[in-house]
CSV table of C-alpha atoms in Angstrom, one decimal:
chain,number,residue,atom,x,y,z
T,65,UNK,CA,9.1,-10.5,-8.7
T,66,UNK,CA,10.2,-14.0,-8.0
T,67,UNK,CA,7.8,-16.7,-6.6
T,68,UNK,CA,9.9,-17.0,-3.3
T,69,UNK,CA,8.9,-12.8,-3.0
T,70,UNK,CA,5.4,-13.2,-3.9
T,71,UNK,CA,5.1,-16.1,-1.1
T,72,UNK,CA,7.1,-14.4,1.5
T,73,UNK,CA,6.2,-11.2,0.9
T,74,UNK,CA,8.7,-8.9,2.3
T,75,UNK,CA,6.5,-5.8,1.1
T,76,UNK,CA,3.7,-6.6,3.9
T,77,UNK,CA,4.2,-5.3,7.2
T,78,UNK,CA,5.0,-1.6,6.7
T,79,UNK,CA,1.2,-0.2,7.6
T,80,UNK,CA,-2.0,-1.6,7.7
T,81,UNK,CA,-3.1,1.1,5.0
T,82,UNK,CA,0.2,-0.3,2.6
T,83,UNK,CA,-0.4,-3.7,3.7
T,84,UNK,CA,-3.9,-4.0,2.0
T,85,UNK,CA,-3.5,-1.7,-1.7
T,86,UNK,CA,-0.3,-3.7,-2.2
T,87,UNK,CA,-2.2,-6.9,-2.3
T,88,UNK,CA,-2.6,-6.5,-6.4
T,89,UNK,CA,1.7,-7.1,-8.5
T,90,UNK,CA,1.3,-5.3,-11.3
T,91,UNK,CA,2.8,-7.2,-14.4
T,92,UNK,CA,4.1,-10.2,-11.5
T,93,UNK,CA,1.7,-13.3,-13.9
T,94,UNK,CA,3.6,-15.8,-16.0
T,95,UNK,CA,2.1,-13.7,-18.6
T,96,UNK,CA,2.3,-10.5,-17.5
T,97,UNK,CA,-0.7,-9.9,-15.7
T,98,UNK,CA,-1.5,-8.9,-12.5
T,99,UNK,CA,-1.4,-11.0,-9.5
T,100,UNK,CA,-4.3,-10.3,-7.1
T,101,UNK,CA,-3.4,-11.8,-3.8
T,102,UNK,CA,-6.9,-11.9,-2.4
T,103,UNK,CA,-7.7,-14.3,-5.6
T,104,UNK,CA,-5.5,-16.8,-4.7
T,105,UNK,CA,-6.8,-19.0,-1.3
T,106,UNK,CA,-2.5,-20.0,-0.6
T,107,UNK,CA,-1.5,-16.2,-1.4
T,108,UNK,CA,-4.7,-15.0,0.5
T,109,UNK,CA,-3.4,-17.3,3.4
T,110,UNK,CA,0.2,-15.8,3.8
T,111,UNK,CA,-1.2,-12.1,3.4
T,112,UNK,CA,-3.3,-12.3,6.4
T,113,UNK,CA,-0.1,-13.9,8.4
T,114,UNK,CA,2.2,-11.0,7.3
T,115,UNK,CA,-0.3,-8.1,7.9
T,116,UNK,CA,0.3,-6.0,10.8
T,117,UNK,CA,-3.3,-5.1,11.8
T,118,UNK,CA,-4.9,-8.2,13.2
T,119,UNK,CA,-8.4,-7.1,12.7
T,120,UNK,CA,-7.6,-6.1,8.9
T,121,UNK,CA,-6.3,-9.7,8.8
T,122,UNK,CA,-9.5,-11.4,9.9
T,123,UNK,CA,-12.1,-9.0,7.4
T,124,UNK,CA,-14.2,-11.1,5.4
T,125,UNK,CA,-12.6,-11.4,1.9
T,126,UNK,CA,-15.8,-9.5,0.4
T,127,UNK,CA,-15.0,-6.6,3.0
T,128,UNK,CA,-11.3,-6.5,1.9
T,129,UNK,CA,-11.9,-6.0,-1.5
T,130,UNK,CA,-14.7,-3.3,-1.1
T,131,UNK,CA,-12.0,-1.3,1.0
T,132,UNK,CA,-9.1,-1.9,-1.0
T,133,UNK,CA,-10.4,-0.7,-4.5
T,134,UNK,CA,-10.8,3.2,-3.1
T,135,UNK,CA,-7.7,2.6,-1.3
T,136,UNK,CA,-6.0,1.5,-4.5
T,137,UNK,CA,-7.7,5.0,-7.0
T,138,UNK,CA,-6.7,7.1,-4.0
T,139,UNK,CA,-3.3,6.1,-3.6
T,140,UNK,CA,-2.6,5.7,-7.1
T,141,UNK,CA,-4.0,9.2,-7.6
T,142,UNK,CA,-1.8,11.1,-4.9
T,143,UNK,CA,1.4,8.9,-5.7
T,144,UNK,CA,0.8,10.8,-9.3
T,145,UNK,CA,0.5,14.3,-7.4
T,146,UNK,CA,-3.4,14.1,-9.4
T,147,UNK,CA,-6.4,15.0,-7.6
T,148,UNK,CA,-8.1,12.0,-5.5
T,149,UNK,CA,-11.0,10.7,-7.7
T,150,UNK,CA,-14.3,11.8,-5.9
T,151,UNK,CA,-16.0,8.2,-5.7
T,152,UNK,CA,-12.7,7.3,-3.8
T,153,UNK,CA,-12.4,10.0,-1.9
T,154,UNK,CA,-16.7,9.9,-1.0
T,155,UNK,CA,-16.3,6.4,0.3
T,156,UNK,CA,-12.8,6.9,1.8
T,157,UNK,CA,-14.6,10.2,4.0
T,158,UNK,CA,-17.5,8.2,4.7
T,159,UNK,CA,-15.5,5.7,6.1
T,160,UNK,CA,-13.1,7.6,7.8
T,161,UNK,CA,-16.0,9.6,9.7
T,162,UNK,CA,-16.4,6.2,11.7
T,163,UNK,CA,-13.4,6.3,13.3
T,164,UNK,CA,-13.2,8.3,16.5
T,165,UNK,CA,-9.7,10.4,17.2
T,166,UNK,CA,-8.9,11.8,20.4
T,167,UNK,CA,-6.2,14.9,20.8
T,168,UNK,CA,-4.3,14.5,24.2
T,169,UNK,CA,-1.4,16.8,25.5
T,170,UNK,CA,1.8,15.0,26.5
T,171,UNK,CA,4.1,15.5,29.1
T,172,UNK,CA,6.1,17.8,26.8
T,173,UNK,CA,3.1,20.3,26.0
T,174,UNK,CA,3.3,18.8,22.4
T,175,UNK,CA,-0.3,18.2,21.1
T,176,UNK,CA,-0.4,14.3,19.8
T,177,UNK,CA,-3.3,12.4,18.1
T,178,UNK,CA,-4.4,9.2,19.0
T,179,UNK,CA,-7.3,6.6,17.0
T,180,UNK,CA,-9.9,5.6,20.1
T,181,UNK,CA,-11.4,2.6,18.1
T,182,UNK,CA,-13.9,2.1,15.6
T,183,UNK,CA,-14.5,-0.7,12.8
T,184,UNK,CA,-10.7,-1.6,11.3
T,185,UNK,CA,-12.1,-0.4,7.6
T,186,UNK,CA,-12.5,3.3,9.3
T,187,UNK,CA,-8.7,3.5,10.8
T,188,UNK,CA,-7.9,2.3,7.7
T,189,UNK,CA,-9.8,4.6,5.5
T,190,UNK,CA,-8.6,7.4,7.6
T,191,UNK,CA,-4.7,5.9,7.2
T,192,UNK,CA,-5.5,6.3,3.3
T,193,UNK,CA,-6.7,10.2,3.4
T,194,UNK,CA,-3.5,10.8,5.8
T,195,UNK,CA,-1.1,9.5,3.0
T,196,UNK,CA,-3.4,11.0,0.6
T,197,UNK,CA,-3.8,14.1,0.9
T,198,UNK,CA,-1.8,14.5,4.5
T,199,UNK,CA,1.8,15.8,4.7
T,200,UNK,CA,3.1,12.0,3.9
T,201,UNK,CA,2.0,12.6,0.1
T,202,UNK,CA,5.6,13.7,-0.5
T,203,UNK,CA,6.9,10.5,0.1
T,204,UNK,CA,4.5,8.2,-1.3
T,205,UNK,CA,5.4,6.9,-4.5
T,206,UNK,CA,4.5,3.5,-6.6
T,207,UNK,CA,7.6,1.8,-7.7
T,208,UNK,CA,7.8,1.7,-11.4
T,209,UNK,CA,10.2,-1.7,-11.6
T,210,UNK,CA,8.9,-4.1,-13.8
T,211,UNK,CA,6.2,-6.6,-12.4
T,212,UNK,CA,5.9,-4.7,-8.9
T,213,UNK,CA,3.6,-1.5,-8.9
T,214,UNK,CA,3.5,-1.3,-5.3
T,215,UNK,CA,3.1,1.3,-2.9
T,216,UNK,CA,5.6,2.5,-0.9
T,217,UNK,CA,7.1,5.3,1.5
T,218,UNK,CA,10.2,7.0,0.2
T,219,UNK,CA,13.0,7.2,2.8
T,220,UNK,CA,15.1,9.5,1.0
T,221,UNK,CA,13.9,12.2,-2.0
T,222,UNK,CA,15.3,10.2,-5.0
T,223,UNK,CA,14.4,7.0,-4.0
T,224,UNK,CA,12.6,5.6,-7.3
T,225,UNK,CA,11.7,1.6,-6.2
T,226,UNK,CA,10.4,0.4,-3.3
T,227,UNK,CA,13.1,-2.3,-2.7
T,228,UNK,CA,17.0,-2.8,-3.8
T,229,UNK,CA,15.3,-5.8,-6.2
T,230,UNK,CA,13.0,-3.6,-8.1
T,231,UNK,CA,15.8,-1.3,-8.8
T,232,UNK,CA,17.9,-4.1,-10.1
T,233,UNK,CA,15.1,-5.4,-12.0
T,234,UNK,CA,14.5,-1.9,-13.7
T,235,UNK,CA,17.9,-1.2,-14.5
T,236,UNK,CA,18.4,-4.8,-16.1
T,237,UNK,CA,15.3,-4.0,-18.0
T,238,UNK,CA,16.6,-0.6,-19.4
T,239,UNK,CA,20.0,-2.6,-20.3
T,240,UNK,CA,17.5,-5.2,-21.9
T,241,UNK,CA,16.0,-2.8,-23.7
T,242,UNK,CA,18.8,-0.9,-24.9
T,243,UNK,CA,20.7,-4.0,-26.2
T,244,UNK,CA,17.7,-4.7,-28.3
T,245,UNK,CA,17.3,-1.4,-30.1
């Protein structure tokens, strides 16, 4: 992950849900560690321009970081095809429970869904038990590249990164690697 990335954050933007777990770069420190954007008042800053969901954006910091940690164990959890830890998936529920749906019929006859407000953390919470355990699960992966970790959508079955960077940087790695051995 280059520093021009990590301030312009192309990764922010898809959903509110992805928006807030991919705040922590796995392995994107000088020294290897992980970069926590909600540690850092400059990186904090951009996040909350990028974000798509407004009233995500304006949570307290405290509030963003008690919703993204179960975020985080249950997305990490169902990217592995593993079972959604049950702290994650009590708090995630709980949350989830405060955001109203409503079913409507369109003008087709088809049956659609539709969030009827409720506290941003609950849409969001509910956003995190759809990609979960939802019919989305298929697609959600966590890009293995070196210093990224993030979250992501999978557009096509074998897609392995989230971005045409993190597959360079993975295959120059492997090369790396290989060269050294």
């Amino acid at each position: 992950m280059t520093l021009r990335n990590l301030r312009e954050m192309p990764w922010i933007g898809e959903l509110p849900v992805l928006d807030l777990a991919n705040t922590v770069l796995v392995g994107a420190g000088p020294a290897g560690e992980e970069v926590d954007l909600l540690t850092d008042p400059e990186l904090l800053a951009s996040w909350r321009d990028k974000t798509v969901d407004r009233e995500l954006a304006d949570l307290p910091l405290e509030d963003l970081a008690d919703l993204r940690a179960p975020l985080r164990k249950a997305l990490d959890a169902a990217a592995r095809q593993a079972p959604l830890p049950r702290p994650a998936r009590a708090r995630l529920n709980a949350l989830a429970a405060r955001a109203p749906v409503t079913f409507r019929v369109d003008d087709t006859g088809r049956l659609t869904e539709h969030e009827a407000g409720g506290p941003v953390a609950a849409a969001v919470a509910r956003q995190a038990l759809v990609l979960a355990a939802g019919p989305e699960q298929a697609r959600l992966r966590r890009c293995p590249a070196p210093s990224c970790g993030m979250f992501f959508l999978a557009r096509r079955r074998d897609q392995a990164w989230c971005s045409i960077g993190c597959g360079n940087r993975a295959r120059a790695a492997r090369r790396s690697e290989q060269r050294t051995d």
